[in-house]
Coordinates of C-alpha atoms in Angstrom, one line a residue:
M1 CA 16.0 -25.9 -18.1
P2 CA 14.9 -23.4 -15.4
S3 CA 11.2 -23.4 -14.6
L4 CA 9.0 -20.6 -15.9
N5 CA 8.3 -17.9 -13.4
P6 CA 4.7 -18.4 -12.1
A7 CA 3.8 -14.7 -12.7
V8 CA 5.0 -14.8 -16.3
A9 CA 3.2 -18.1 -16.8
E10 CA -0.1 -16.7 -15.4
I11 CA 0.0 -13.7 -17.7
R12 CA 0.9 -15.7 -20.8
R13 CA -1.9 -18.1 -20.0
A14 CA -4.4 -15.2 -19.7
V15 CA -3.3 -13.8 -23.0
R16 CA -3.4 -17.2 -24.7
T17 CA -6.9 -17.8 -23.4
A18 CA -8.2 -14.4 -24.5
L19 CA -6.8 -14.8 -28.0
G20 CA -8.1 -18.3 -28.3
A21 CA -11.6 -17.3 -27.3
L22 CA -11.9 -15.0 -30.3
P23 CA -14.3 -16.4 -32.9
V24 CA -11.8 -15.7 -35.7
P25 CA -8.0 -15.8 -35.0
P26 CA -6.7 -12.3 -35.7
A27 CA -3.8 -11.7 -38.2
S28 CA -2.6 -8.9 -35.9
V29 CA -3.3 -7.3 -32.6
V30 CA -2.6 -3.9 -31.1
V31 CA -1.3 -3.6 -27.5
A32 CA -2.0 -0.4 -25.7
L33 CA 1.4 0.2 -24.0
S34 CA 1.8 3.0 -21.4
G35 CA 5.1 1.7 -20.1
G36 CA 3.6 0.8 -16.7
A37 CA 3.9 -2.7 -15.2
D38 CA 0.4 -3.9 -16.3
S39 CA 0.8 -2.9 -20.0
L40 CA 4.4 -3.9 -20.2
A41 CA 3.7 -7.4 -18.8
L42 CA 0.8 -7.6 -21.2
A43 CA 3.0 -6.7 -24.2
A44 CA 5.7 -9.2 -23.2
A45 CA 3.2 -12.0 -22.9
T46 CA 1.4 -11.1 -26.1
A47 CA 4.8 -11.0 -27.9
F48 CA 5.5 -14.5 -26.7
E49 CA 2.1 -16.0 -27.4
A50 CA 1.7 -14.2 -30.8
R51 CA 4.9 -15.7 -32.1
A52 CA 3.6 -19.2 -31.6
A53 CA 0.2 -18.3 -33.2
G54 CA 1.6 -16.4 -36.1
I55 CA 0.0 -13.1 -35.1
A56 CA 1.7 -9.8 -35.7
V57 CA 1.9 -7.4 -32.7
L58 CA 2.0 -3.7 -32.8
S59 CA 2.3 -1.6 -29.6
V60 CA 0.8 1.8 -29.5
T61 CA 1.9 4.3 -26.8
V62 CA -0.2 7.4 -26.5
D63 CA 1.6 10.6 -25.4
H64 CA -1.0 12.9 -23.8
G65 CA 1.5 15.7 -23.4
L66 CA 0.4 16.2 -19.8
Q67 CA 3.7 15.7 -18.2
E68 CA 6.9 17.6 -18.8
D69 CA 8.9 14.5 -20.0
S70 CA 5.9 12.7 -21.6
A71 CA 7.8 12.4 -25.0
R72 CA 10.7 10.6 -23.3
I73 CA 8.4 8.3 -21.4
A74 CA 6.6 7.4 -24.6
A75 CA 9.8 6.8 -26.4
D76 CA 11.1 4.6 -23.6
A77 CA 7.9 2.5 -23.8
A78 CA 8.3 2.1 -27.6
A79 CA 11.9 1.1 -27.1
A80 CA 10.8 -1.6 -24.6
A81 CA 8.4 -2.9 -27.1
T82 CA 11.1 -3.1 -29.8
T83 CA 13.3 -5.1 -27.4
L84 CA 10.4 -7.6 -27.1
G85 CA 10.4 -8.0 -30.9
I86 CA 7.2 -6.3 -31.7
G87 CA 6.3 -3.2 -33.7
A88 CA 6.1 0.1 -31.8
R89 CA 4.3 3.3 -32.5
V90 CA 3.9 6.5 -30.5
R91 CA 0.8 8.7 -31.0
R92 CA 0.8 12.3 -29.6
V93 CA -2.7 13.5 -28.8
D94 CA -4.3 16.8 -27.7
V95 CA -6.4 16.4 -24.6
V96 CA -9.5 18.5 -24.9
A97 CA -11.2 19.7 -21.7
T98 CA -14.8 18.7 -21.7
G99 CA -15.8 19.3 -18.1
E100 CA -15.7 15.6 -17.3
G101 CA -12.4 15.9 -15.5
P102 CA -8.8 15.4 -16.5
E103 CA -8.9 11.6 -16.2
A104 CA -11.9 11.3 -18.5
D105 CA -10.5 13.8 -21.0
A106 CA -7.2 11.9 -21.2
R107 CA -9.0 8.6 -21.5
A108 CA -11.2 9.9 -24.4
A109 CA -8.1 11.1 -26.3
R110 CA -6.3 7.9 -25.6
Y111 CA -9.1 5.6 -26.8
S112 CA -9.7 7.8 -29.9
A113 CA -6.0 7.3 -30.9
L114 CA -6.1 3.6 -30.2
R115 CA -9.3 3.2 -32.1
E116 CA -7.8 5.0 -35.1
V117 CA -4.8 2.7 -35.2
A118 CA -7.0 -0.4 -34.7
R119 CA -9.3 0.4 -37.5
A120 CA -6.4 1.2 -39.8
E121 CA -4.7 -2.1 -38.9
G122 CA -8.0 -4.1 -38.8
A123 CA -6.9 -5.5 -35.4
P124 CA -8.3 -5.8 -31.9
V125 CA -6.8 -3.8 -29.1
L126 CA -5.5 -5.5 -26.0
L127 CA -5.7 -3.4 -22.8
G128 CA -3.8 -4.1 -19.6
H129 CA -6.5 -3.6 -17.0
T130 CA -6.2 -5.9 -14.0
L131 CA -8.4 -7.4 -11.4
D132 CA -7.4 -4.5 -9.1
D133 CA -8.6 -2.0 -11.8
Q134 CA -11.9 -3.9 -12.0
A135 CA -12.4 -3.8 -8.3
E136 CA -11.7 0.0 -8.3
T137 CA -14.2 0.5 -11.1
V138 CA -16.9 -1.4 -9.3
L139 CA -16.4 0.7 -6.1
L140 CA -16.5 3.9 -8.0
G141 CA -19.7 2.9 -9.8
L142 CA -21.2 2.0 -6.4
A143 CA -20.2 5.4 -5.0
R144 CA -21.9 7.2 -7.9
G145 CA -25.1 5.1 -7.5
S146 CA -25.1 4.7 -11.2
G147 CA -26.9 1.3 -11.3
S148 CA -26.0 -2.2 -12.3
G149 CA -24.5 -1.1 -15.7
S150 CA -21.7 0.7 -13.9
L151 CA -21.3 -2.2 -11.4
Q152 CA -20.6 -4.6 -14.2
G153 CA -17.2 -2.9 -14.5
M154 CA -15.1 -3.5 -17.6
A155 CA -16.0 -6.3 -20.0
P156 CA -13.3 -8.8 -20.9
V157 CA -14.3 -8.3 -24.6
R158 CA -16.3 -5.6 -26.2
T159 CA -16.9 -4.8 -29.8
D160 CA -18.1 -1.3 -30.6
D161 CA -20.6 -0.3 -33.3
D162 CA -17.7 0.7 -35.6
G163 CA -16.3 -2.8 -35.3
T164 CA -13.4 -2.0 -32.9
T165 CA -12.8 -4.8 -30.5
W166 CA -11.3 -4.2 -27.1
I167 CA -9.9 -7.2 -25.2
R168 CA -8.8 -7.2 -21.5
P169 CA -6.9 -10.4 -20.9
L170 CA -5.7 -9.6 -17.4
L171 CA -9.0 -8.9 -15.6
A172 CA -8.4 -12.0 -13.4
V173 CA -4.8 -11.1 -12.7
R174 CA -3.7 -9.1 -9.7
R175 CA -1.6 -6.0 -10.2
E176 CA 1.2 -7.4 -8.0
T177 CA 1.5 -10.3 -10.5
T178 CA 2.3 -7.9 -13.4
R179 CA 5.0 -6.3 -11.4
A180 CA 6.4 -9.7 -10.5
A181 CA 6.3 -10.7 -14.2
C182 CA 8.2 -7.6 -15.2
A183 CA 10.9 -8.2 -12.6
A184 CA 11.3 -11.8 -13.7
E185 CA 11.7 -10.8 -17.3
G186 CA 14.1 -7.9 -16.6
L187 CA 11.6 -5.3 -17.7
V188 CA 11.7 -1.9 -16.0
P189 CA 8.2 -0.4 -15.8
W190 CA 7.5 3.3 -15.6
D191 CA 5.6 4.4 -12.5
D192 CA 3.1 7.1 -13.5
P193 CA 3.0 9.8 -10.7
H194 CA -0.7 10.3 -11.4
N195 CA -1.2 6.7 -10.0
V196 CA -0.4 8.0 -6.5
D197 CA -1.9 11.4 -6.8
L198 CA -4.7 11.5 -4.2
R199 CA -6.5 14.3 -6.1
Y200 CA -8.0 11.5 -8.3
A201 CA -10.9 9.5 -7.0
R202 CA -9.6 6.2 -8.4
V203 CA -6.3 6.8 -6.6
R204 CA -8.1 7.4 -3.3
V205 CA -10.0 4.1 -3.8
R206 CA -6.8 2.3 -4.5
E207 CA -4.7 3.8 -1.8
R208 CA -7.3 4.3 1.0
V209 CA -10.6 2.6 0.5
L210 CA -9.6 -0.8 -0.7
P211 CA -6.9 -1.2 2.0
V212 CA -9.4 -0.2 4.7
L213 CA -11.9 -2.8 3.3
E214 CA -9.3 -5.5 3.3
A215 CA -8.2 -4.6 6.8
E216 CA -11.7 -4.5 8.2
L217 CA -13.4 -7.2 6.2
G218 CA -10.5 -9.6 5.6
P219 CA -8.6 -10.4 2.4
G220 CA -10.4 -11.2 -0.9
V221 CA -12.4 -8.0 -1.2
A222 CA -11.0 -7.1 -4.6
E223 CA -11.7 -10.6 -5.9
A224 CA -15.2 -10.4 -4.5
L225 CA -15.8 -7.1 -6.3
A226 CA -14.6 -8.6 -9.6
R227 CA -16.8 -11.6 -9.2
T228 CA -19.8 -9.3 -8.6
A229 CA -19.0 -7.5 -11.8
E230 CA -18.9 -10.8 -13.7
Q231 CA -22.2 -11.9 -12.3
L232 CA -23.9 -8.6 -13.1
R233 CA -22.6 -8.8 -16.7
E234 CA -24.2 -12.3 -17.0
D235 CA -27.5 -10.9 -15.7
A236 CA -27.2 -8.0 -18.1
E237 CA -26.7 -10.3 -21.0
A238 CA -29.8 -12.2 -20.1
F239 CA -31.8 -9.0 -19.8
D240 CA -30.5 -7.8 -23.2
E241 CA -31.8 -11.0 -24.8
M242 CA -35.2 -10.5 -23.2
I243 CA -35.3 -6.9 -24.3
H244 CA -34.4 -7.6 -27.9
E245 CA -37.0 -10.4 -28.0
T246 CA -39.6 -8.0 -26.6
I247 CA -38.8 -4.7 -28.3
E248 CA -39.6 -5.8 -31.9
D249 CA -43.2 -6.3 -31.0
I250 CA -43.8 -3.1 -29.0
V251 CA -41.8 -0.4 -30.9
E252 CA -43.0 1.5 -33.9
H253 CA -41.5 4.4 -35.9
A254 CA -43.3 7.7 -35.3
E255 CA -43.0 11.2 -36.8
A256 CA -39.6 12.6 -35.8
G257 CA -38.9 9.7 -33.5
I258 CA -40.2 6.4 -32.2
S259 CA -43.0 5.1 -30.0
V260 CA -43.5 2.3 -27.5
S261 CA -46.7 0.5 -26.5
A262 CA -47.6 1.7 -23.0
P263 CA -49.7 -1.4 -22.1
A264 CA -46.7 -3.6 -23.2
L265 CA -44.3 -1.6 -21.0
S266 CA -46.8 -1.8 -18.1
A267 CA -46.9 -5.6 -18.4
N268 CA -43.2 -6.0 -17.9
P269 CA -41.4 -5.9 -14.6
A270 CA -39.9 -2.5 -13.6
A271 CA -36.3 -3.6 -14.3
L272 CA -37.2 -4.7 -17.8
R273 CA -39.4 -1.7 -18.5
N274 CA -36.7 0.7 -17.5
R275 CA -34.1 -1.0 -19.6
I276 CA -36.4 -0.9 -22.6
I277 CA -36.9 2.9 -22.1
R278 CA -33.1 3.5 -21.9
L279 CA -32.4 1.3 -24.9
V280 CA -35.0 3.0 -27.1
V281 CA -33.6 6.5 -26.3
Q282 CA -30.0 5.4 -26.6
S283 CA -30.6 3.6 -29.9
E284 CA -32.8 6.3 -31.5
F285 CA -31.1 9.5 -30.2
G286 CA -27.7 8.4 -29.1
V287 CA -28.1 9.7 -25.5
G288 CA -28.1 7.9 -22.1
L289 CA -30.8 8.6 -19.5
T290 CA -30.2 8.9 -15.8
R291 CA -32.1 6.9 -13.3
T292 CA -34.3 9.9 -12.5
Q293 CA -35.1 10.6 -16.1
T294 CA -35.9 6.9 -16.7
V295 CA -38.3 6.8 -13.8
E296 CA -40.0 9.9 -14.9
V297 CA -40.7 8.4 -18.4
A298 CA -41.8 5.2 -16.7
R299 CA -44.4 7.2 -14.8
L300 CA -46.1 8.0 -18.1
V301 CA -46.9 4.3 -18.1
T302 CA -47.5 3.4 -14.5
D303 CA -48.8 6.7 -13.1
W304 CA -50.4 8.4 -16.0
S305 CA -52.6 11.4 -14.9
G306 CA -52.5 13.6 -18.0
Q307 CA -49.0 15.1 -17.4
G308 CA -47.3 16.8 -20.3
P309 CA -44.2 15.9 -22.3
I310 CA -41.0 15.3 -20.4
D311 CA -37.8 17.0 -21.7
L312 CA -34.9 14.6 -22.1
P313 CA -31.4 14.9 -23.5
G314 CA -32.0 15.3 -27.3
C315 CA -35.7 14.3 -27.2
T316 CA -39.0 14.5 -25.5
A317 CA -41.3 11.8 -24.2
A318 CA -45.0 12.1 -24.2
R319 CA -48.1 9.8 -23.6
V320 CA -50.2 9.8 -26.8
G321 CA -53.1 7.5 -26.4
G322 CA -51.8 4.1 -25.7
R323 CA -48.2 4.8 -26.7
I324 CA -45.1 6.6 -25.3
V325 CA -43.8 8.8 -28.1
F326 CA -40.1 9.8 -28.1
A327 CA -39.6 12.7 -30.5
A328 CA -36.4 14.7 -31.4
R329 CA -36.2 18.2 -30.0

């Protein structure tokens, strides 16, 4: 028998490992299938591994309607899924402009559609992000100066508050491997023209920044960035455990909001103090604070001189005696 192509073997192994790590084996999974090499290779590997595990597979292709032939592209992706022996569904979405940019708007519409299908099916969603995508995400987060949360990149597994689980089996797989796997299996991927459009920051990172870093610093930059993301996620998990152990003793409900003990915040290191502030506001009011806003709230603890309330998104923060009171606006 001919030996298995190394690229195909690597991707199948990644999928098998990801599915095997779930606490409860799923009866079915949803694969987000754009028709590009990454998602097509993921769909093929998932189809193979799922058969052996008795798992049903449904591919979902989201048609954003942003390109003239988007309906045909989506139909081609669904047809490819069918040839792999898995279910195929196309969802047409309306991309709503929010001011966050076309990439973010399309992503929001796409994830909303995937979430809807996943909840209806009671299945986790497999996404085709690769190591290269992870490296790009870390670099973009570094450029924005948005802190360690952004530098953690994309999590291999994430479960949202509504129970939707997102799995990224290919975060240790290079993009070139997915292309090699498609070629080996006779799959013809679709090349999205947006992926080479230099108007997008992510494309500039992919086409210009990473190649320069590799040329100037030597090979392995993308792998190093992905390792950095993994290490920061480990640190964040440790911080989260510390926060949840601490927060129960220092937080109390207040009129129209919540309050936190100022002395207890002061006794904690700045990194932990700032995380507690962000978590309290996120949990109670559903909004995220910027670094500047977080530091201003922390000054109510560390540099208290009688300053008045601080306006924050969706709430205010004020020093009232020995407590920091967050109240809805």
